[in-house]
Amino acid sequence: MIKDKKMLVFSAHAADYVWRSGGTIAKYIENGADVTVIVMTFGVRGESNGIWKKGNQTYESVKEVRKKETAAAAEALGVKNIEYWDLVDYPINIDQDLEDRVLHTIRKYQPDIIITHDKNDILNPDHNAIHELVWRSSILSNSDGVITEGMPTTKQMKIFGFEPHQTEISGFVPNQFIDITSAYDKKVAAMNCFEGQHHLIEYYKQRAFLRGNHARRLSGNKEYKYAESFASFYPVVSEELV
Ligand SMILES: [Zn+2]
């Protein structure tokens, strides 16, 4: 049941979680799940070209815009639990402090589900670095011998990579489609908050439409209009074939 689930989302930049999993996040929240979003950077250096192009910008001025945008988007999705880590992007420096922080965060929230970047984004080294970091930390988090004071180890959680921007040329193969029809309007409202990446909004509307087509075709359910796709890091385990 969705309402019993704890979901933890690691987003390398300010808007990644919205484009790629905003509908799923909003749907889980609508249905009573406990969802926490970690915005690791505001994407000032790597994903704010629309703002830099206006001219007369500084790192701090761009960051302020991005911070407001992602806060408004999170609100539109219904996200109540959000952490802004405010790291520098392009590149994100994966040092021991960040390794420890991700591990502690996983143990703190004890998620049933983690959503983050999938293993290969051909045009974004930060996404790949965060994929690797989150996967590695999740493995460490499940190990009793990795001791963190006052924080219990986790049980094996489900981990999903969301769809990269350049799907085919990044070799992304989805194996989960989530119907987001009920939450689609919230996703569009959240996407509309990002002035710095306005060009992506139509792209991700079309992507939700396309994935909705796949979801209908594969399920036979004609009610599915819009969907998001994910790649499970691990094979599905269940008591019957699903
Ligand atoms: Zn990104």
PDB file of C-alpha atoms and ligand atoms in Angstrom:
ATOM      1  CA  MET A   1       0.000   0.000   0.000  1.00  0.00           C
ATOM      2  CA  ILE A   2       1.330   3.416  -0.982  1.00  0.00           C
ATOM      3  CA  LYS A   3       0.161   5.010   2.265  1.00  0.00           C
ATOM      4  CA  ASP A   4       2.473   2.828   4.356  1.00  0.00           C
ATOM      5  CA  LYS A   5       5.571   3.609   2.315  1.00  0.00           C
ATOM      6  CA  LYS A   6       8.530   5.800   3.197  1.00  0.00           C
ATOM      7  CA  MET A   7      10.160   7.260   0.101  1.00  0.00           C
ATOM      8  CA  LEU A   8      13.492   9.085  -0.026  1.00  0.00           C
ATOM      9  CA  VAL A   9      14.424  11.028  -3.158  1.00  0.00           C
ATOM     10  CA  PHE A  10      17.991  12.167  -3.930  1.00  0.00           C
ATOM     11  CA  SER A  11      18.067  14.906  -6.571  1.00  0.00           C
ATOM     12  CA  ALA A  12      21.485  16.109  -7.749  1.00  0.00           C
ATOM     13  CA  HIS A  13      20.137  19.515  -8.771  1.00  0.00           C
ATOM     14  CA  ALA A  14      17.215  21.802  -7.988  1.00  0.00           C
ATOM     15  CA  ALA A  15      14.752  20.475 -10.552  1.00  0.00           C
ATOM     16  CA  ASP A  16      15.760  16.913 -11.401  1.00  0.00           C
ATOM     17  CA  TYR A  17      13.235  15.339  -9.044  1.00  0.00           C
ATOM     18  CA  VAL A  18      10.425  17.400 -10.594  1.00  0.00           C
ATOM     19  CA  TRP A  19      11.032  16.637 -14.276  1.00  0.00           C
ATOM     20  CA  ARG A  20      11.627  12.950 -13.745  1.00  0.00           C
ATOM     21  CA  SER A  21       9.596  11.883 -10.738  1.00  0.00           C
ATOM     22  CA  GLY A  22       7.366  14.817  -9.753  1.00  0.00           C
ATOM     23  CA  GLY A  23       4.170  12.991 -10.696  1.00  0.00           C
ATOM     24  CA  THR A  24       5.126   9.900  -8.723  1.00  0.00           C
ATOM     25  CA  ILE A  25       6.137  11.992  -5.710  1.00  0.00           C
ATOM     26  CA  ALA A  26       2.830  13.923  -5.783  1.00  0.00           C
ATOM     27  CA  LYS A  27       0.860  10.704  -6.208  1.00  0.00           C
ATOM     28  CA  TYR A  28       2.571   9.054  -3.245  1.00  0.00           C
ATOM     29  CA  ILE A  29       1.907  12.114  -1.089  1.00  0.00           C
ATOM     30  CA  GLU A  30      -1.749  12.245  -2.224  1.00  0.00           C
ATOM     31  CA  ASN A  31      -2.088   8.665  -1.067  1.00  0.00           C
ATOM     32  CA  GLY A  32      -0.550   9.244   2.340  1.00  0.00           C
ATOM     33  CA  ALA A  33       3.049   8.099   1.854  1.00  0.00           C
ATOM     34  CA  ASP A  34       5.871   9.655   3.828  1.00  0.00           C
ATOM     35  CA  VAL A  35       8.084  11.333   1.196  1.00  0.00           C
ATOM     36  CA  THR A  36      11.360  13.198   1.804  1.00  0.00           C
ATOM     37  CA  VAL A  37      13.232  15.018  -0.956  1.00  0.00           C
ATOM     38  CA  ILE A  38      16.946  15.835  -0.737  1.00  0.00           C
ATOM     39  CA  VAL A  39      17.955  18.643  -3.097  1.00  0.00           C
ATOM     40  CA  MET A  40      21.723  18.243  -3.033  1.00  0.00           C
ATOM     41  CA  THR A  41      22.625  21.359  -5.061  1.00  0.00           C
ATOM     42  CA  PHE A  42      20.691  24.236  -6.562  1.00  0.00           C
ATOM     43  CA  GLY A  43      22.284  23.538  -9.951  1.00  0.00           C
ATOM     44  CA  VAL A  44      23.689  27.071 -10.115  1.00  0.00           C
ATOM     45  CA  ARG A  45      26.692  26.268 -12.320  1.00  0.00           C
ATOM     46  CA  GLY A  46      25.276  23.479 -14.446  1.00  0.00           C
ATOM     47  CA  GLU A  47      21.534  23.820 -14.819  1.00  0.00           C
ATOM     48  CA  SER A  48      20.696  27.514 -14.696  1.00  0.00           C
ATOM     49  CA  ASN A  49      21.643  28.749 -18.157  1.00  0.00           C
ATOM     50  CA  GLY A  50      18.327  30.519 -18.640  1.00  0.00           C
ATOM     51  CA  ILE A  51      19.082  32.742 -15.656  1.00  0.00           C
ATOM     52  CA  TRP A  52      22.784  33.331 -16.435  1.00  0.00           C
ATOM     53  CA  LYS A  53      21.856  34.412 -19.973  1.00  0.00           C
ATOM     54  CA  LYS A  54      19.906  37.355 -18.597  1.00  0.00           C
ATOM     55  CA  GLY A  55      23.255  38.908 -17.617  1.00  0.00           C
ATOM     56  CA  ASN A  56      24.403  40.687 -14.450  1.00  0.00           C
ATOM     57  CA  GLN A  57      24.206  37.538 -12.384  1.00  0.00           C
ATOM     58  CA  THR A  58      26.384  36.174  -9.603  1.00  0.00           C
ATOM     59  CA  TYR A  59      26.534  32.719  -8.060  1.00  0.00           C
ATOM     60  CA  GLU A  60      24.502  34.035  -5.119  1.00  0.00           C
ATOM     61  CA  SER A  61      21.853  35.797  -7.216  1.00  0.00           C
ATOM     62  CA  VAL A  62      21.284  32.703  -9.376  1.00  0.00           C
ATOM     63  CA  LYS A  63      21.138  30.542  -6.266  1.00  0.00           C
ATOM     64  CA  GLU A  64      18.417  32.708  -4.754  1.00  0.00           C
ATOM     65  CA  VAL A  65      16.262  32.299  -7.868  1.00  0.00           C
ATOM     66  CA  ARG A  66      16.779  28.550  -7.970  1.00  0.00           C
ATOM     67  CA  LYS A  67      16.051  28.197  -4.271  1.00  0.00           C
ATOM     68  CA  LYS A  68      12.733  30.002  -4.637  1.00  0.00           C
ATOM     69  CA  GLU A  69      11.852  27.980  -7.725  1.00  0.00           C
ATOM     70  CA  THR A  70      12.480  24.592  -6.191  1.00  0.00           C
ATOM     71  CA  ALA A  71      10.680  25.535  -2.964  1.00  0.00           C
ATOM     72  CA  ALA A  72       7.633  26.600  -5.002  1.00  0.00           C
ATOM     73  CA  ALA A  73       7.795  23.401  -7.070  1.00  0.00           C
ATOM     74  CA  ALA A  74       8.006  21.234  -3.956  1.00  0.00           C
ATOM     75  CA  GLU A  75       4.959  23.017  -2.562  1.00  0.00           C
ATOM     76  CA  ALA A  76       3.060  22.414  -5.799  1.00  0.00           C
ATOM     77  CA  LEU A  77       3.794  18.694  -5.481  1.00  0.00           C
ATOM     78  CA  GLY A  78       2.675  18.681  -1.846  1.00  0.00           C
ATOM     79  CA  VAL A  79       6.187  17.947  -0.499  1.00  0.00           C
ATOM     80  CA  LYS A  80       6.452  18.850   3.187  1.00  0.00           C
ATOM     81  CA  ASN A  81       9.798  17.226   3.988  1.00  0.00           C
ATOM     82  CA  ILE A  82      12.614  18.702   1.940  1.00  0.00           C
ATOM     83  CA  GLU A  83      16.301  19.283   2.677  1.00  0.00           C
ATOM     84  CA  TYR A  84      18.449  21.741   0.743  1.00  0.00           C
ATOM     85  CA  TRP A  85      22.075  20.713   1.073  1.00  0.00           C
ATOM     86  CA  ASP A  86      23.364  23.660  -0.967  1.00  0.00           C
ATOM     87  CA  LEU A  87      26.456  21.891  -2.349  1.00  0.00           C
ATOM     88  CA  VAL A  88      28.358  23.275  -5.334  1.00  0.00           C
ATOM     89  CA  ASP A  89      27.519  21.522  -8.623  1.00  0.00           C
ATOM     90  CA  TYR A  90      29.379  20.960 -11.887  1.00  0.00           C
ATOM     91  CA  PRO A  91      31.103  19.118 -10.443  1.00  0.00           C
ATOM     92  CA  ILE A  92      29.673  17.852  -7.167  1.00  0.00           C
ATOM     93  CA  ASN A  93      32.670  17.008  -5.013  1.00  0.00           C
ATOM     94  CA  ILE A  94      32.117  13.537  -3.570  1.00  0.00           C
ATOM     95  CA  ASP A  95      34.249  13.687  -0.415  1.00  0.00           C
ATOM     96  CA  GLN A  96      34.089  11.699   2.815  1.00  0.00           C
ATOM     97  CA  ASP A  97      31.741  14.235   4.452  1.00  0.00           C
ATOM     98  CA  LEU A  98      29.216  13.788   1.664  1.00  0.00           C
ATOM     99  CA  GLU A  99      29.602   9.996   1.758  1.00  0.00           C
ATOM    100  CA  ASP A 100      28.844  10.081   5.502  1.00  0.00           C
ATOM    101  CA  ARG A 101      25.960  12.474   5.048  1.00  0.00           C
ATOM    102  CA  VAL A 102      24.186  10.300   2.493  1.00  0.00           C
ATOM    103  CA  LEU A 103      24.687   7.195   4.644  1.00  0.00           C
ATOM    104  CA  HIS A 104      23.343   8.978   7.737  1.00  0.00           C
ATOM    105  CA  THR A 105      20.379  10.319   5.783  1.00  0.00           C
ATOM    106  CA  ILE A 106      19.400   6.852   4.562  1.00  0.00           C
ATOM    107  CA  ARG A 107      19.642   5.473   8.094  1.00  0.00           C
ATOM    108  CA  LYS A 108      17.755   8.434   9.546  1.00  0.00           C
ATOM    109  CA  TYR A 109      14.759   8.060   7.220  1.00  0.00           C
ATOM    110  CA  GLN A 110      14.820   4.240   6.917  1.00  0.00           C
ATOM    111  CA  PRO A 111      13.160   4.337   3.458  1.00  0.00           C
ATOM    112  CA  ASP A 112      11.227   1.520   1.823  1.00  0.00           C
ATOM    113  CA  ILE A 113      11.962   3.155  -1.528  1.00  0.00           C
ATOM    114  CA  ILE A 114      14.812   5.320  -2.778  1.00  0.00           C
ATOM    115  CA  ILE A 115      14.476   7.246  -6.032  1.00  0.00           C
ATOM    116  CA  THR A 116      17.544   8.831  -7.621  1.00  0.00           C
ATOM    117  CA  HIS A 117      19.481   9.124 -10.869  1.00  0.00           C
ATOM    118  CA  ASP A 118      19.898   6.049 -13.016  1.00  0.00           C
ATOM    119  CA  LYS A 119      23.338   4.716 -13.822  1.00  0.00           C
ATOM    120  CA  ASN A 120      24.139   6.510 -17.043  1.00  0.00           C
ATOM    121  CA  ASP A 121      23.394  10.034 -18.173  1.00  0.00           C
ATOM    122  CA  ILE A 122      25.530  10.693 -21.214  1.00  0.00           C
ATOM    123  CA  LEU A 123      25.506  14.456 -20.727  1.00  0.00           C
ATOM    124  CA  ASN A 124      25.625  14.951 -16.985  1.00  0.00           C
ATOM    125  CA  PRO A 125      28.527  13.755 -14.818  1.00  0.00           C
ATOM    126  CA  ASP A 126      26.823  14.984 -11.631  1.00  0.00           C
ATOM    127  CA  HIS A 127      23.883  12.652 -12.217  1.00  0.00           C
ATOM    128  CA  ASN A 128      26.231   9.704 -12.632  1.00  0.00           C
ATOM    129  CA  ALA A 129      28.215  10.635  -9.531  1.00  0.00           C
ATOM    130  CA  ILE A 130      25.067  10.854  -7.419  1.00  0.00           C
ATOM    131  CA  HIS A 131      23.777   7.562  -8.803  1.00  0.00           C
ATOM    132  CA  GLU A 132      26.996   5.858  -7.744  1.00  0.00           C
ATOM    133  CA  LEU A 133      27.088   7.604  -4.362  1.00  0.00           C
ATOM    134  CA  VAL A 134      23.486   6.786  -3.417  1.00  0.00           C
ATOM    135  CA  TRP A 135      23.777   3.160  -4.548  1.00  0.00           C
ATOM    136  CA  ARG A 136      27.057   2.696  -2.633  1.00  0.00           C
ATOM    137  CA  SER A 137      25.630   4.350   0.497  1.00  0.00           C
ATOM    138  CA  SER A 138      22.522   2.188   0.398  1.00  0.00           C
ATOM    139  CA  ILE A 139      24.665  -0.944   0.405  1.00  0.00           C
ATOM    140  CA  LEU A 140      26.744   0.350   3.319  1.00  0.00           C
ATOM    141  CA  SER A 141      23.569   1.365   5.148  1.00  0.00           C
ATOM    142  CA  ASN A 142      22.325  -2.233   5.077  1.00  0.00           C
ATOM    143  CA  SER A 143      25.512  -3.588   6.600  1.00  0.00           C
ATOM    144  CA  ASP A 144      25.620  -4.139  10.381  1.00  0.00           C
ATOM    145  CA  GLY A 145      29.382  -3.749  10.449  1.00  0.00           C
ATOM    146  CA  VAL A 146      29.152  -0.146   9.218  1.00  0.00           C
ATOM    147  CA  ILE A 147      28.424   1.519  12.542  1.00  0.00           C
ATOM    148  CA  THR A 148      26.853   4.962  12.883  1.00  0.00           C
ATOM    149  CA  GLU A 149      26.171   6.092  16.453  1.00  0.00           C
ATOM    150  CA  GLY A 150      22.469   5.912  17.376  1.00  0.00           C
ATOM    151  CA  MET A 151      21.378   5.017  13.859  1.00  0.00           C
ATOM    152  CA  PRO A 152      20.221   1.484  13.073  1.00  0.00           C
ATOM    153  CA  THR A 153      21.125  -0.310   9.870  1.00  0.00           C
ATOM    154  CA  THR A 154      18.491  -0.435   7.160  1.00  0.00           C
ATOM    155  CA  LYS A 155      16.825  -3.398   5.502  1.00  0.00           C
ATOM    156  CA  GLN A 156      17.206  -3.838   1.758  1.00  0.00           C
ATOM    157  CA  MET A 157      15.062  -1.146   0.229  1.00  0.00           C
ATOM    158  CA  LYS A 158      13.848  -0.825  -3.344  1.00  0.00           C
ATOM    159  CA  ILE A 159      15.883   1.601  -5.445  1.00  0.00           C
ATOM    160  CA  PHE A 160      14.777   3.149  -8.704  1.00  0.00           C
ATOM    161  CA  GLY A 161      16.571   5.302 -11.226  1.00  0.00           C
ATOM    162  CA  PHE A 162      14.488   7.935 -12.915  1.00  0.00           C
ATOM    163  CA  GLU A 163      14.604   8.580 -16.629  1.00  0.00           C
ATOM    164  CA  PRO A 164      17.552  10.715 -17.813  1.00  0.00           C
ATOM    165  CA  HIS A 165      16.953  13.578 -20.210  1.00  0.00           C
ATOM    166  CA  GLN A 166      18.622  11.840 -23.184  1.00  0.00           C
ATOM    167  CA  THR A 167      16.842   8.528 -22.801  1.00  0.00           C
ATOM    168  CA  GLU A 168      17.970   6.353 -25.692  1.00  0.00           C
ATOM    169  CA  ILE A 169      21.493   7.656 -26.112  1.00  0.00           C
ATOM    170  CA  SER A 170      22.033   7.163 -22.373  1.00  0.00           C
ATOM    171  CA  GLY A 171      20.954   3.540 -22.760  1.00  0.00           C
ATOM    172  CA  PHE A 172      18.062   3.917 -20.307  1.00  0.00           C
ATOM    173  CA  VAL A 173      15.658   0.992 -20.371  1.00  0.00           C
ATOM    174  CA  PRO A 174      12.567   1.468 -18.185  1.00  0.00           C
ATOM    175  CA  ASN A 175      11.104  -1.487 -16.365  1.00  0.00           C
ATOM    176  CA  GLN A 176       8.507   0.337 -14.277  1.00  0.00           C
ATOM    177  CA  PHE A 177       5.783   2.679 -15.454  1.00  0.00           C
ATOM    178  CA  ILE A 178       3.884   4.590 -12.809  1.00  0.00           C
ATOM    179  CA  ASP A 179       0.523   6.065 -13.715  1.00  0.00           C
ATOM    180  CA  ILE A 180       0.571   9.749 -12.681  1.00  0.00           C
ATOM    181  CA  THR A 181      -2.744  10.823 -14.216  1.00  0.00           C
ATOM    182  CA  SER A 182      -4.210  11.934 -10.859  1.00  0.00           C
ATOM    183  CA  ALA A 183      -1.092  13.995 -10.084  1.00  0.00           C
ATOM    184  CA  TYR A 184      -0.330  15.301 -13.578  1.00  0.00           C
ATOM    185  CA  ASP A 185      -1.698  18.804 -12.951  1.00  0.00           C
ATOM    186  CA  LYS A 186       0.517  19.103  -9.888  1.00  0.00           C
ATOM    187  CA  LYS A 187       3.529  18.047 -11.921  1.00  0.00           C
ATOM    188  CA  VAL A 188       2.791  20.669 -14.579  1.00  0.00           C
ATOM    189  CA  ALA A 189       2.335  23.339 -11.892  1.00  0.00           C
ATOM    190  CA  ALA A 190       5.666  22.329 -10.360  1.00  0.00           C
ATOM    191  CA  MET A 191       7.464  22.377 -13.724  1.00  0.00           C
ATOM    192  CA  ASN A 192       6.098  25.848 -14.405  1.00  0.00           C
ATOM    193  CA  CYS A 193       8.036  27.134 -11.379  1.00  0.00           C
ATOM    194  CA  PHE A 194      11.394  26.806 -13.171  1.00  0.00           C
ATOM    195  CA  GLU A 195      12.176  29.952 -15.096  1.00  0.00           C
ATOM    196  CA  GLY A 196      15.795  28.868 -15.597  1.00  0.00           C
ATOM    197  CA  GLN A 197      14.839  25.741 -17.549  1.00  0.00           C
ATOM    198  CA  HIS A 198      11.591  26.775 -19.195  1.00  0.00           C
ATOM    199  CA  HIS A 199      12.515  24.960 -22.416  1.00  0.00           C
ATOM    200  CA  LEU A 200      12.159  21.616 -20.631  1.00  0.00           C
ATOM    201  CA  ILE A 201       8.512  21.949 -19.663  1.00  0.00           C
ATOM    202  CA  GLU A 202       7.009  20.998 -23.035  1.00  0.00           C
ATOM    203  CA  TYR A 203       9.576  18.218 -23.361  1.00  0.00           C
ATOM    204  CA  TYR A 204       8.513  16.600 -20.092  1.00  0.00           C
ATOM    205  CA  LYS A 205       4.803  17.035 -20.861  1.00  0.00           C
ATOM    206  CA  GLN A 206       5.396  15.070 -24.041  1.00  0.00           C
ATOM    207  CA  ARG A 207       7.435  12.481 -22.151  1.00  0.00           C
ATOM    208  CA  ALA A 208       4.562  11.918 -19.664  1.00  0.00           C
ATOM    209  CA  PHE A 209       2.165  11.545 -22.608  1.00  0.00           C
ATOM    210  CA  LEU A 210       4.473   9.045 -24.328  1.00  0.00           C
ATOM    211  CA  ARG A 211       4.977   7.000 -21.171  1.00  0.00           C
ATOM    212  CA  GLY A 212       1.215   7.120 -20.585  1.00  0.00           C
ATOM    213  CA  ASN A 213       0.775   5.447 -23.953  1.00  0.00           C
ATOM    214  CA  HIS A 214       3.205   2.706 -22.940  1.00  0.00           C
ATOM    215  CA  ALA A 215       1.445   2.287 -19.603  1.00  0.00           C
ATOM    216  CA  ARG A 216      -1.953   1.844 -21.320  1.00  0.00           C
ATOM    217  CA  ARG A 217      -0.596  -0.552 -23.879  1.00  0.00           C
ATOM    218  CA  LEU A 218       1.209  -2.728 -21.345  1.00  0.00           C
ATOM    219  CA  SER A 219      -1.546  -2.795 -18.732  1.00  0.00           C
ATOM    220  CA  GLY A 220      -4.723  -2.627 -20.797  1.00  0.00           C
ATOM    221  CA  ASN A 221      -5.939   0.105 -18.450  1.00  0.00           C
ATOM    222  CA  LYS A 222      -7.442   2.881 -20.572  1.00  0.00           C
ATOM    223  CA  GLU A 223      -7.600   5.276 -17.614  1.00  0.00           C
ATOM    224  CA  TYR A 224      -3.832   5.834 -17.653  1.00  0.00           C
ATOM    225  CA  LYS A 225      -3.212   9.097 -19.484  1.00  0.00           C
ATOM    226  CA  TYR A 226       0.196  10.099 -18.160  1.00  0.00           C
ATOM    227  CA  ALA A 227       3.046   8.123 -16.669  1.00  0.00           C
ATOM    228  CA  GLU A 228       6.655   8.312 -15.517  1.00  0.00           C
ATOM    229  CA  SER A 229       9.194   5.585 -16.098  1.00  0.00           C
ATOM    230  CA  PHE A 230      11.844   4.129 -13.812  1.00  0.00           C
ATOM    231  CA  ALA A 231      14.516   1.457 -13.874  1.00  0.00           C
ATOM    232  CA  SER A 232      14.682  -0.752 -10.798  1.00  0.00           C
ATOM    233  CA  PHE A 233      18.267  -1.316  -9.692  1.00  0.00           C
ATOM    234  CA  TYR A 234      17.385  -4.885  -8.747  1.00  0.00           C
ATOM    235  CA  PRO A 235      15.013  -7.587 -10.035  1.00  0.00           C
ATOM    236  CA  VAL A 236      11.504  -7.605  -8.552  1.00  0.00           C
ATOM    237  CA  VAL A 237      10.844 -10.257  -5.907  1.00  0.00           C
ATOM    238  CA  SER A 238       7.274 -11.395  -5.206  1.00  0.00           C
ATOM    239  CA  GLU A 239       5.224 -14.472  -4.392  1.00  0.00           C
ATOM    240  CA  GLU A 240       3.638 -14.596  -7.786  1.00  0.00           C
ATOM    241  CA  LEU A 241       4.601 -13.501 -11.234  1.00  0.00           C
ATOM    242  CA  VAL A 242       3.703  -9.836 -11.619  1.00  0.00           C
TER     243      VAL A 242
HETATM  244 ZN    ZN B   1      20.438  17.599 -12.849  1.00  0.00          ZN
END
